[in-house]
Amino acid sequence: MKKEFLNLGKQPIANGFLCEKEIKNEFFFDLKVGFDKETKLVTQMEYVDPSLMFNENYAYRGSMSITMKEHFKFFTKYLQGILPQFPFYKRNPKVLEIGSNDGVFIKNWDYKYTFAVEPCQNFTEETNNMGYKTYASFWDDHLSDLILKEEGPMDLIFAANCICHIPNLDETFRAIKNLLSDDGVFIFEDPSLSEMINNNSYDQIYDEHPHIFSIIALKNILERNGLTIIEVNNTTVHGGSNRIWVQKTKDVKKIDVSVEDNLQHERILGLDKFETFERFAVRVSQSKEDLIRILKQCKEEGKKVISYGATSKSTTIFNYCGIDKELISYITDTTPEKQEKLCPGMHIPIISPQKGFNETVDYAYLGAWNFINEIKHKEKEFLQRGGKFITHVPIVKFI
Ligand code: TMP
């Protein structure tokens, strides 16, 4: 039973960047978030049909950020270093990535034993051309059976920023258990609920994230599907994520202390209680007021404010706060697919940084606040000449 604690209003498809003539057909839905009393899962009250988001027009590219490329390269190096410790290593392990996007993770692995699943056909084509057999489909029981039949069990199943995109978690985990070899490992990374609560980063919530995971909720849902968490790593990517290592319950030999440490930390934060999220909703509403006030003040002072990074997160912010091109002149983004389009819902124009990030800009709202270090490093000149970034994380402020 889900109980609502937050209403983020009418929202469009977060990555649905569009042109003028598409505005009249733009899709909107009510973004309401609730708490499932049984599993303790934070989840949307109603889910958007995945085919409206993940199709051949999908605009988000993992490879657009140096941080993400380095993150996956570094993790692959670590993983390949420890693979010999796993019993399956002796038999030429098979690797599968679910949600391979533009290949930012798999390109570090050999195509001879690495397989991929990706429903967005623009990317399926790319990774197939790179030599990786890529299944152009959503992850479900049917696909799991098909891969099992064609390739046999997988020893390592990886998914980054993908599992929290899938509405039906019971089917997702059941299908993973079906395809995983008995001594295999399933590793997945997704934004962390405790970090979202600590950072007041409510913009983690948008159509593509039907759930924001706590370890408490994941443990409940994985266990009822015959899977056990054996380790948890806290990472800094995407504003604070968790990497969760999972094995089939009947084959677990050892559980790392990080699992209980994380559960304990989350219990202290109250992530197993509805009241925690009611208090969060009050802070979200305050954040909205503060952001509007600061942007209006900039306008009154005649300052030019733009937004840095046309992110899915900023779709939530702009639509919830009603921020349009009166307050933000335009957005700059490095992704070619987003440039010369309008942002979803509020229709602020998006241009390349070469065109728009210049000396006329006084302030830049950090749509991509999760890449703050990379951006501060890149934009030293802007900061040196007195330019400032604006963020809402963890409170609304200038940087
Ligand atoms: P994300 O926060 O959903 O990962 O999206 C990040 C977006 O920000 C992506 O479209 C690329 C863009 N971006 C820039 O435009 N400049 C940058 O320096 C970085 C790091 C990202």
Coordinates of C-alpha atoms and ligand atoms in Angstrom, one line a residue:
M1 CA 0.0 0.0 0.0
K2 CA 1.5 3.3 -1.2
K3 CA 0.8 6.5 0.7
E4 CA 1.6 9.9 -1.0
F5 CA 3.9 12.4 0.6
L6 CA 5.0 14.7 -2.3
N7 CA 3.2 16.3 -5.3
L8 CA 5.6 17.8 -7.9
G9 CA 2.7 18.8 -10.1
K10 CA 2.3 18.4 -13.9
Q11 CA 5.5 17.2 -15.5
P12 CA 6.6 16.4 -19.1
I13 CA 8.9 13.5 -20.2
A14 CA 12.1 14.6 -18.5
N15 CA 14.4 13.8 -21.5
G16 CA 11.7 14.8 -24.0
F17 CA 13.6 17.7 -25.6
L18 CA 11.5 19.1 -28.4
C19 CA 11.1 21.6 -31.2
E20 CA 8.5 24.3 -31.6
K21 CA 6.1 22.3 -33.7
E22 CA 6.0 19.4 -31.2
I23 CA 4.8 21.6 -28.3
K24 CA 1.1 21.1 -29.0
N25 CA 1.4 17.3 -28.6
E26 CA 3.6 17.3 -25.5
F27 CA 2.7 14.7 -22.9
F28 CA 2.2 15.7 -19.3
F29 CA 1.5 13.6 -16.2
D30 CA 1.1 14.1 -12.4
L31 CA 4.3 13.5 -10.6
K32 CA 3.3 12.3 -7.2
V33 CA 5.6 10.3 -4.9
G34 CA 4.6 7.9 -2.2
F35 CA 6.0 5.4 0.4
D36 CA 5.2 1.7 0.3
K37 CA 4.4 0.7 3.9
E38 CA 5.2 -3.0 3.3
T39 CA 8.6 -2.8 1.5
K40 CA 9.5 0.8 2.6
L41 CA 10.1 1.7 -1.0
V42 CA 9.9 5.3 -2.1
T43 CA 8.1 5.1 -5.4
Q44 CA 5.8 7.2 -7.7
M45 CA 2.1 6.8 -7.2
E46 CA 1.6 6.1 -10.9
Y47 CA 4.2 5.1 -13.4
V48 CA 4.7 6.6 -16.9
D49 CA 4.7 4.0 -19.7
P50 CA 8.4 3.2 -20.3
S51 CA 8.0 3.3 -24.1
L52 CA 7.2 7.0 -23.9
M53 CA 10.7 7.6 -22.4
F54 CA 13.0 4.9 -23.7
N55 CA 12.8 4.9 -27.5
E56 CA 14.9 5.7 -30.5
N57 CA 14.9 9.5 -29.6
Y58 CA 16.4 9.0 -26.1
A59 CA 18.8 11.9 -25.6
Y60 CA 20.9 11.1 -22.5
R61 CA 24.4 9.9 -23.3
G62 CA 26.5 8.5 -20.4
S63 CA 29.7 9.3 -22.5
M64 CA 29.0 13.0 -22.4
S65 CA 30.6 13.4 -19.0
I66 CA 34.3 12.7 -18.2
T67 CA 33.2 11.9 -14.7
M68 CA 31.0 9.0 -15.8
K69 CA 33.5 7.7 -18.3
E70 CA 36.2 7.7 -15.7
H71 CA 33.8 6.2 -13.1
F72 CA 33.1 3.2 -15.3
K73 CA 36.7 2.8 -16.5
F74 CA 37.9 2.8 -12.9
F75 CA 35.3 0.4 -11.7
T76 CA 36.0 -2.0 -14.6
K77 CA 39.7 -2.0 -13.7
Y78 CA 38.8 -2.8 -10.1
L79 CA 36.3 -5.5 -11.1
Q80 CA 38.6 -7.2 -13.6
G81 CA 41.3 -7.2 -10.9
I82 CA 39.1 -9.1 -8.4
L83 CA 37.3 -11.4 -10.9
P84 CA 39.9 -14.2 -10.5
Q85 CA 38.7 -14.5 -6.9
F86 CA 35.3 -15.7 -8.1
P87 CA 34.8 -19.5 -8.8
F88 CA 33.2 -18.7 -12.2
Y89 CA 36.5 -17.1 -13.4
K90 CA 37.8 -20.5 -14.3
R91 CA 35.2 -21.1 -17.0
N92 CA 35.5 -17.9 -19.1
P93 CA 32.8 -15.8 -17.5
K94 CA 30.0 -14.2 -19.4
V95 CA 29.1 -10.6 -18.8
L96 CA 25.8 -8.8 -19.4
E97 CA 24.9 -5.2 -19.0
I98 CA 21.2 -4.2 -18.7
G99 CA 20.7 -0.7 -19.9
S100 CA 23.9 -0.2 -21.8
N101 CA 23.1 3.3 -23.2
D102 CA 25.9 4.4 -25.6
G103 CA 28.3 1.7 -24.3
V104 CA 30.0 3.9 -21.7
F105 CA 30.5 0.8 -19.5
I106 CA 30.8 -2.1 -21.9
K107 CA 33.4 -0.5 -24.1
N108 CA 35.8 -1.4 -21.3
W109 CA 35.0 -5.1 -21.8
D110 CA 35.8 -7.6 -24.6
Y111 CA 32.9 -8.0 -27.0
K112 CA 33.6 -11.7 -27.3
Y113 CA 32.1 -12.5 -23.9
T114 CA 30.0 -9.3 -23.2
F115 CA 26.4 -8.9 -24.0
A116 CA 24.0 -5.9 -23.7
V117 CA 20.4 -5.0 -23.3
E118 CA 19.1 -1.6 -24.4
P119 CA 15.6 -0.6 -25.3
C120 CA 16.6 2.7 -27.0
Q121 CA 17.3 1.8 -30.6
N122 CA 19.6 4.7 -31.4
F123 CA 22.0 3.2 -28.8
T124 CA 21.3 -0.5 -29.7
E125 CA 22.6 0.2 -33.1
E126 CA 25.7 1.9 -31.8
T127 CA 26.8 -0.9 -29.5
N128 CA 25.9 -3.6 -32.0
N129 CA 28.2 -1.7 -34.5
M130 CA 30.9 -1.7 -31.8
G131 CA 30.7 -5.5 -31.8
Y132 CA 28.6 -6.1 -28.7
K133 CA 25.6 -8.3 -29.2
T134 CA 22.8 -6.0 -27.9
Y135 CA 19.2 -7.0 -27.4
A136 CA 16.9 -4.2 -28.3
S137 CA 14.3 -4.7 -25.7
F138 CA 13.1 -3.9 -22.2
W139 CA 14.3 -6.1 -19.4
D140 CA 11.7 -8.7 -18.4
D141 CA 11.0 -12.4 -17.9
H142 CA 10.7 -13.1 -21.6
L143 CA 14.0 -11.5 -22.5
S144 CA 15.8 -13.3 -19.6
D145 CA 14.5 -16.6 -21.0
L146 CA 15.6 -15.7 -24.5
I147 CA 19.2 -14.8 -23.5
L148 CA 19.4 -17.9 -21.3
K149 CA 18.4 -20.0 -24.4
E150 CA 20.8 -18.2 -26.8
E151 CA 23.8 -17.5 -24.6
G152 CA 23.5 -19.6 -21.4
P153 CA 23.7 -18.3 -17.8
M154 CA 25.6 -15.0 -17.1
D155 CA 28.2 -14.8 -14.4
L156 CA 28.3 -11.1 -14.1
I157 CA 25.2 -9.0 -14.6
F158 CA 25.7 -5.2 -14.3
A159 CA 23.2 -2.3 -14.5
A160 CA 24.0 1.3 -13.8
N161 CA 21.2 3.9 -13.5
C162 CA 18.8 1.4 -14.9
I163 CA 17.1 -0.7 -12.3
C164 CA 15.4 2.3 -10.7
H165 CA 14.0 3.0 -14.1
I166 CA 11.9 -0.2 -14.2
P167 CA 8.4 -0.1 -12.7
N168 CA 8.1 -3.8 -11.9
L169 CA 10.9 -4.7 -9.5
D170 CA 9.7 -8.2 -8.6
E171 CA 9.8 -9.2 -12.3
T172 CA 13.1 -7.4 -12.8
F173 CA 14.8 -9.3 -9.9
R174 CA 13.1 -12.6 -10.8
A175 CA 14.4 -12.3 -14.4
I176 CA 17.9 -11.6 -13.1
K177 CA 17.9 -14.6 -10.8
N178 CA 16.7 -16.7 -13.8
L179 CA 19.7 -15.7 -15.9
L180 CA 22.4 -15.5 -13.3
S181 CA 24.7 -18.5 -12.9
D182 CA 24.6 -20.1 -9.4
D183 CA 27.9 -18.6 -8.4
G184 CA 27.3 -15.4 -10.4
V185 CA 27.1 -11.8 -9.1
F186 CA 24.6 -9.1 -10.0
I187 CA 25.9 -5.6 -9.4
F188 CA 23.8 -2.5 -9.8
E189 CA 24.2 1.2 -9.2
D190 CA 21.4 3.8 -8.7
P191 CA 20.9 7.1 -6.9
S192 CA 20.8 6.8 -3.1
L193 CA 17.7 7.8 -1.2
S194 CA 19.7 8.8 1.9
E195 CA 21.8 11.2 -0.3
M196 CA 18.6 12.6 -1.8
I197 CA 17.2 13.3 1.6
N198 CA 20.5 14.8 2.9
N199 CA 20.9 17.0 -0.2
N200 CA 17.3 17.9 -0.6
S201 CA 17.9 17.0 -4.2
Y202 CA 14.2 16.3 -5.0
D203 CA 15.1 16.7 -8.7
Q204 CA 16.3 13.0 -8.6
I205 CA 12.6 12.4 -9.0
Y206 CA 11.3 12.4 -12.5
D207 CA 9.5 10.1 -14.9
E208 CA 12.5 7.9 -15.5
H209 CA 13.1 7.3 -11.8
P210 CA 9.9 5.6 -10.6
H211 CA 11.8 4.6 -7.5
I212 CA 14.6 6.1 -5.4
F213 CA 16.2 3.2 -3.5
S214 CA 17.1 2.8 0.1
I215 CA 19.1 -0.3 1.0
I216 CA 16.3 -1.1 3.4
A217 CA 13.7 -1.3 0.6
L218 CA 16.0 -3.2 -1.8
K219 CA 16.8 -5.8 0.8
N220 CA 13.0 -6.4 1.3
I221 CA 12.3 -6.7 -2.4
L222 CA 15.4 -8.7 -3.4
E223 CA 14.9 -11.2 -0.6
R224 CA 11.4 -12.0 -1.6
N225 CA 12.8 -12.9 -5.0
G226 CA 15.5 -15.2 -3.7
L227 CA 18.4 -12.7 -3.9
T228 CA 20.6 -11.3 -1.1
I229 CA 22.7 -8.2 -0.8
I230 CA 26.3 -9.1 -0.1
E231 CA 28.0 -5.7 -0.2
V232 CA 27.1 -2.0 -0.6
N233 CA 29.5 0.7 -1.9
N234 CA 28.6 4.4 -1.5
T235 CA 29.8 6.4 -4.5
T236 CA 29.7 10.1 -5.4
V237 CA 28.3 9.8 -8.9
H238 CA 24.9 11.3 -9.8
G239 CA 24.9 13.3 -6.6
G240 CA 25.4 10.2 -4.4
S241 CA 24.7 6.6 -5.5
N242 CA 24.9 3.1 -4.1
R243 CA 26.5 0.2 -5.8
I244 CA 24.9 -3.0 -4.6
W245 CA 26.4 -6.5 -5.0
V246 CA 23.9 -9.3 -5.0
Q247 CA 24.0 -13.1 -5.1
K248 CA 21.4 -15.9 -5.2
T249 CA 20.4 -16.4 -1.5
K250 CA 21.0 -20.1 -1.5
D251 CA 24.6 -19.6 -2.7
V252 CA 25.7 -16.8 -0.4
K253 CA 28.9 -17.5 1.5
K254 CA 29.7 -14.2 3.2
I255 CA 28.0 -10.8 3.7
D256 CA 30.2 -7.8 4.0
V257 CA 29.8 -5.4 7.0
S258 CA 28.9 -2.6 4.6
V259 CA 25.4 -4.0 4.3
E260 CA 24.6 -3.7 8.0
D261 CA 26.4 -0.4 8.2
N262 CA 24.2 1.1 5.5
L263 CA 21.0 -0.4 6.9
Q264 CA 21.9 1.1 10.3
H265 CA 22.7 4.5 8.8
E266 CA 19.4 4.5 7.0
R267 CA 17.4 3.5 10.1
I268 CA 19.0 6.5 11.9
L269 CA 17.9 8.7 9.1
G270 CA 14.4 7.3 9.4
L271 CA 14.2 6.0 5.9
D272 CA 11.8 3.2 7.1
K273 CA 9.3 5.8 8.4
F274 CA 6.6 7.8 6.5
E275 CA 7.1 10.9 8.7
T276 CA 10.7 11.3 7.4
F277 CA 9.3 11.9 3.9
E278 CA 6.5 14.2 5.1
R279 CA 9.3 16.4 6.6
F280 CA 11.3 16.1 3.3
A281 CA 8.2 17.4 1.4
V282 CA 8.1 20.6 3.6
R283 CA 11.8 21.2 2.8
V284 CA 11.1 20.7 -1.0
S285 CA 8.4 23.4 -0.9
Q286 CA 10.8 25.8 0.9
S287 CA 13.5 25.1 -1.7
K288 CA 11.1 26.1 -4.5
E289 CA 10.2 29.4 -2.8
D290 CA 13.9 30.2 -2.3
L291 CA 14.9 29.4 -5.9
I292 CA 12.2 31.5 -7.4
R293 CA 13.0 34.4 -5.1
I294 CA 16.7 34.3 -6.0
L295 CA 16.1 34.1 -9.7
K296 CA 13.5 37.0 -9.6
Q297 CA 16.1 39.1 -7.6
C298 CA 18.7 38.4 -10.3
K299 CA 16.3 39.6 -13.0
E300 CA 15.4 42.7 -11.1
E301 CA 19.1 43.5 -10.9
G302 CA 19.4 43.2 -14.7
K303 CA 21.6 40.1 -14.5
K304 CA 21.7 37.5 -17.2
V305 CA 21.0 34.0 -15.8
I306 CA 21.4 30.9 -17.9
S307 CA 21.3 27.2 -16.9
Y308 CA 24.3 24.9 -17.2
G309 CA 23.4 21.4 -18.4
A310 CA 19.9 20.5 -19.8
T311 CA 19.4 17.6 -17.4
S312 CA 16.4 15.5 -16.7
K313 CA 16.7 16.7 -13.1
S314 CA 16.2 20.3 -14.2
T315 CA 13.0 19.3 -16.0
T316 CA 11.6 18.5 -12.5
I317 CA 12.9 21.8 -11.0
F318 CA 11.8 24.1 -13.9
N319 CA 8.3 22.6 -14.1
Y320 CA 7.7 22.3 -10.4
C321 CA 8.9 25.9 -9.8
G322 CA 7.4 27.4 -12.9
I323 CA 10.8 28.6 -14.2
D324 CA 10.7 29.7 -17.8
K325 CA 12.8 31.9 -20.2
E326 CA 11.7 35.0 -18.3
L327 CA 14.0 33.9 -15.5
I328 CA 16.5 31.7 -17.4
S329 CA 17.6 33.1 -20.8
Y330 CA 18.7 29.7 -22.2
I331 CA 20.4 26.5 -21.3
T332 CA 23.8 25.3 -22.5
D333 CA 24.5 21.6 -23.0
T334 CA 27.3 19.6 -24.7
T335 CA 25.0 16.9 -26.0
P336 CA 24.4 17.5 -29.8
E337 CA 21.0 15.8 -29.6
K338 CA 19.7 18.4 -27.1
Q339 CA 21.1 21.5 -28.8
E340 CA 18.8 23.8 -30.8
K341 CA 15.8 22.2 -29.0
L342 CA 13.6 23.4 -26.2
C343 CA 13.6 21.9 -22.7
P344 CA 10.5 19.9 -21.8
G345 CA 7.5 21.7 -20.4
M346 CA 9.0 25.2 -19.9
H347 CA 10.4 25.4 -23.4
I348 CA 13.6 27.3 -22.6
P349 CA 16.0 27.1 -25.6
I350 CA 19.1 24.9 -25.5
I351 CA 22.3 25.9 -27.2
S352 CA 25.9 24.6 -27.3
P353 CA 28.3 26.0 -24.6
Q354 CA 30.4 27.4 -27.5
K355 CA 27.5 29.6 -28.5
G356 CA 26.1 30.5 -25.2
F357 CA 28.6 30.2 -22.3
N358 CA 30.4 33.5 -22.8
E359 CA 31.2 36.9 -21.1
T360 CA 27.5 38.0 -21.3
V361 CA 26.6 35.5 -18.7
D362 CA 26.4 36.7 -15.1
Y363 CA 25.0 33.6 -13.3
A364 CA 24.5 30.0 -14.3
Y365 CA 22.0 27.8 -12.6
L366 CA 23.6 24.3 -12.2
G367 CA 21.2 21.9 -13.9
A368 CA 24.1 19.4 -13.8
W369 CA 25.0 20.1 -10.1
N370 CA 26.1 16.5 -9.8
F371 CA 29.1 17.3 -12.0
I372 CA 30.0 20.4 -10.0
N373 CA 33.7 19.5 -9.6
E374 CA 34.1 18.8 -13.3
I375 CA 32.3 22.0 -14.2
K376 CA 34.1 24.2 -11.7
H377 CA 37.4 22.9 -13.1
K378 CA 36.3 23.5 -16.7
E379 CA 34.9 27.0 -16.1
K380 CA 37.6 28.6 -14.0
E381 CA 37.6 31.7 -16.2
F382 CA 33.9 32.3 -15.6
L383 CA 34.4 32.1 -11.8
Q384 CA 37.6 34.3 -12.0
R385 CA 35.8 37.1 -13.8
G386 CA 33.1 37.2 -11.1
G387 CA 30.6 34.8 -12.7
K388 CA 28.6 32.7 -10.2
F389 CA 26.8 29.4 -10.2
I390 CA 23.4 29.0 -8.6
T391 CA 22.4 25.7 -7.0
H392 CA 19.5 24.4 -4.9
V393 CA 21.7 21.6 -3.4
P394 CA 21.6 21.2 -0.5
I395 CA 20.1 24.7 0.0
V396 CA 19.5 27.5 -2.6
K397 CA 22.7 29.5 -2.8
F398 CA 25.4 31.1 -5.1
I399 CA 28.7 29.4 -5.6
Ligands
TMP1 P1 22.7 14.2 -16.0 O1 22.8 15.0 -14.8 O2 21.3 13.7 -16.2 O3 23.8 13.1 -16.0 O4 22.9 15.0 -17.3 C1 24.0 15.8 -17.5 C2 23.8 16.7 -18.7 O5 24.7 17.9 -18.6 C3 24.2 16.1 -20.0 O6 23.2 16.4 -21.0 C4 25.5 16.7 -20.4 C5 25.5 18.0 -19.7 N1 26.8 18.6 -19.4 C6 27.2 19.7 -19.9 O7 26.5 20.3 -20.8 N2 28.5 20.2 -19.6 C7 29.2 19.6 -18.7 O8 30.4 20.0 -18.4 C8 28.8 18.3 -18.1 C9 29.6 17.6 -17.1 C10 27.5 17.9 -18.4

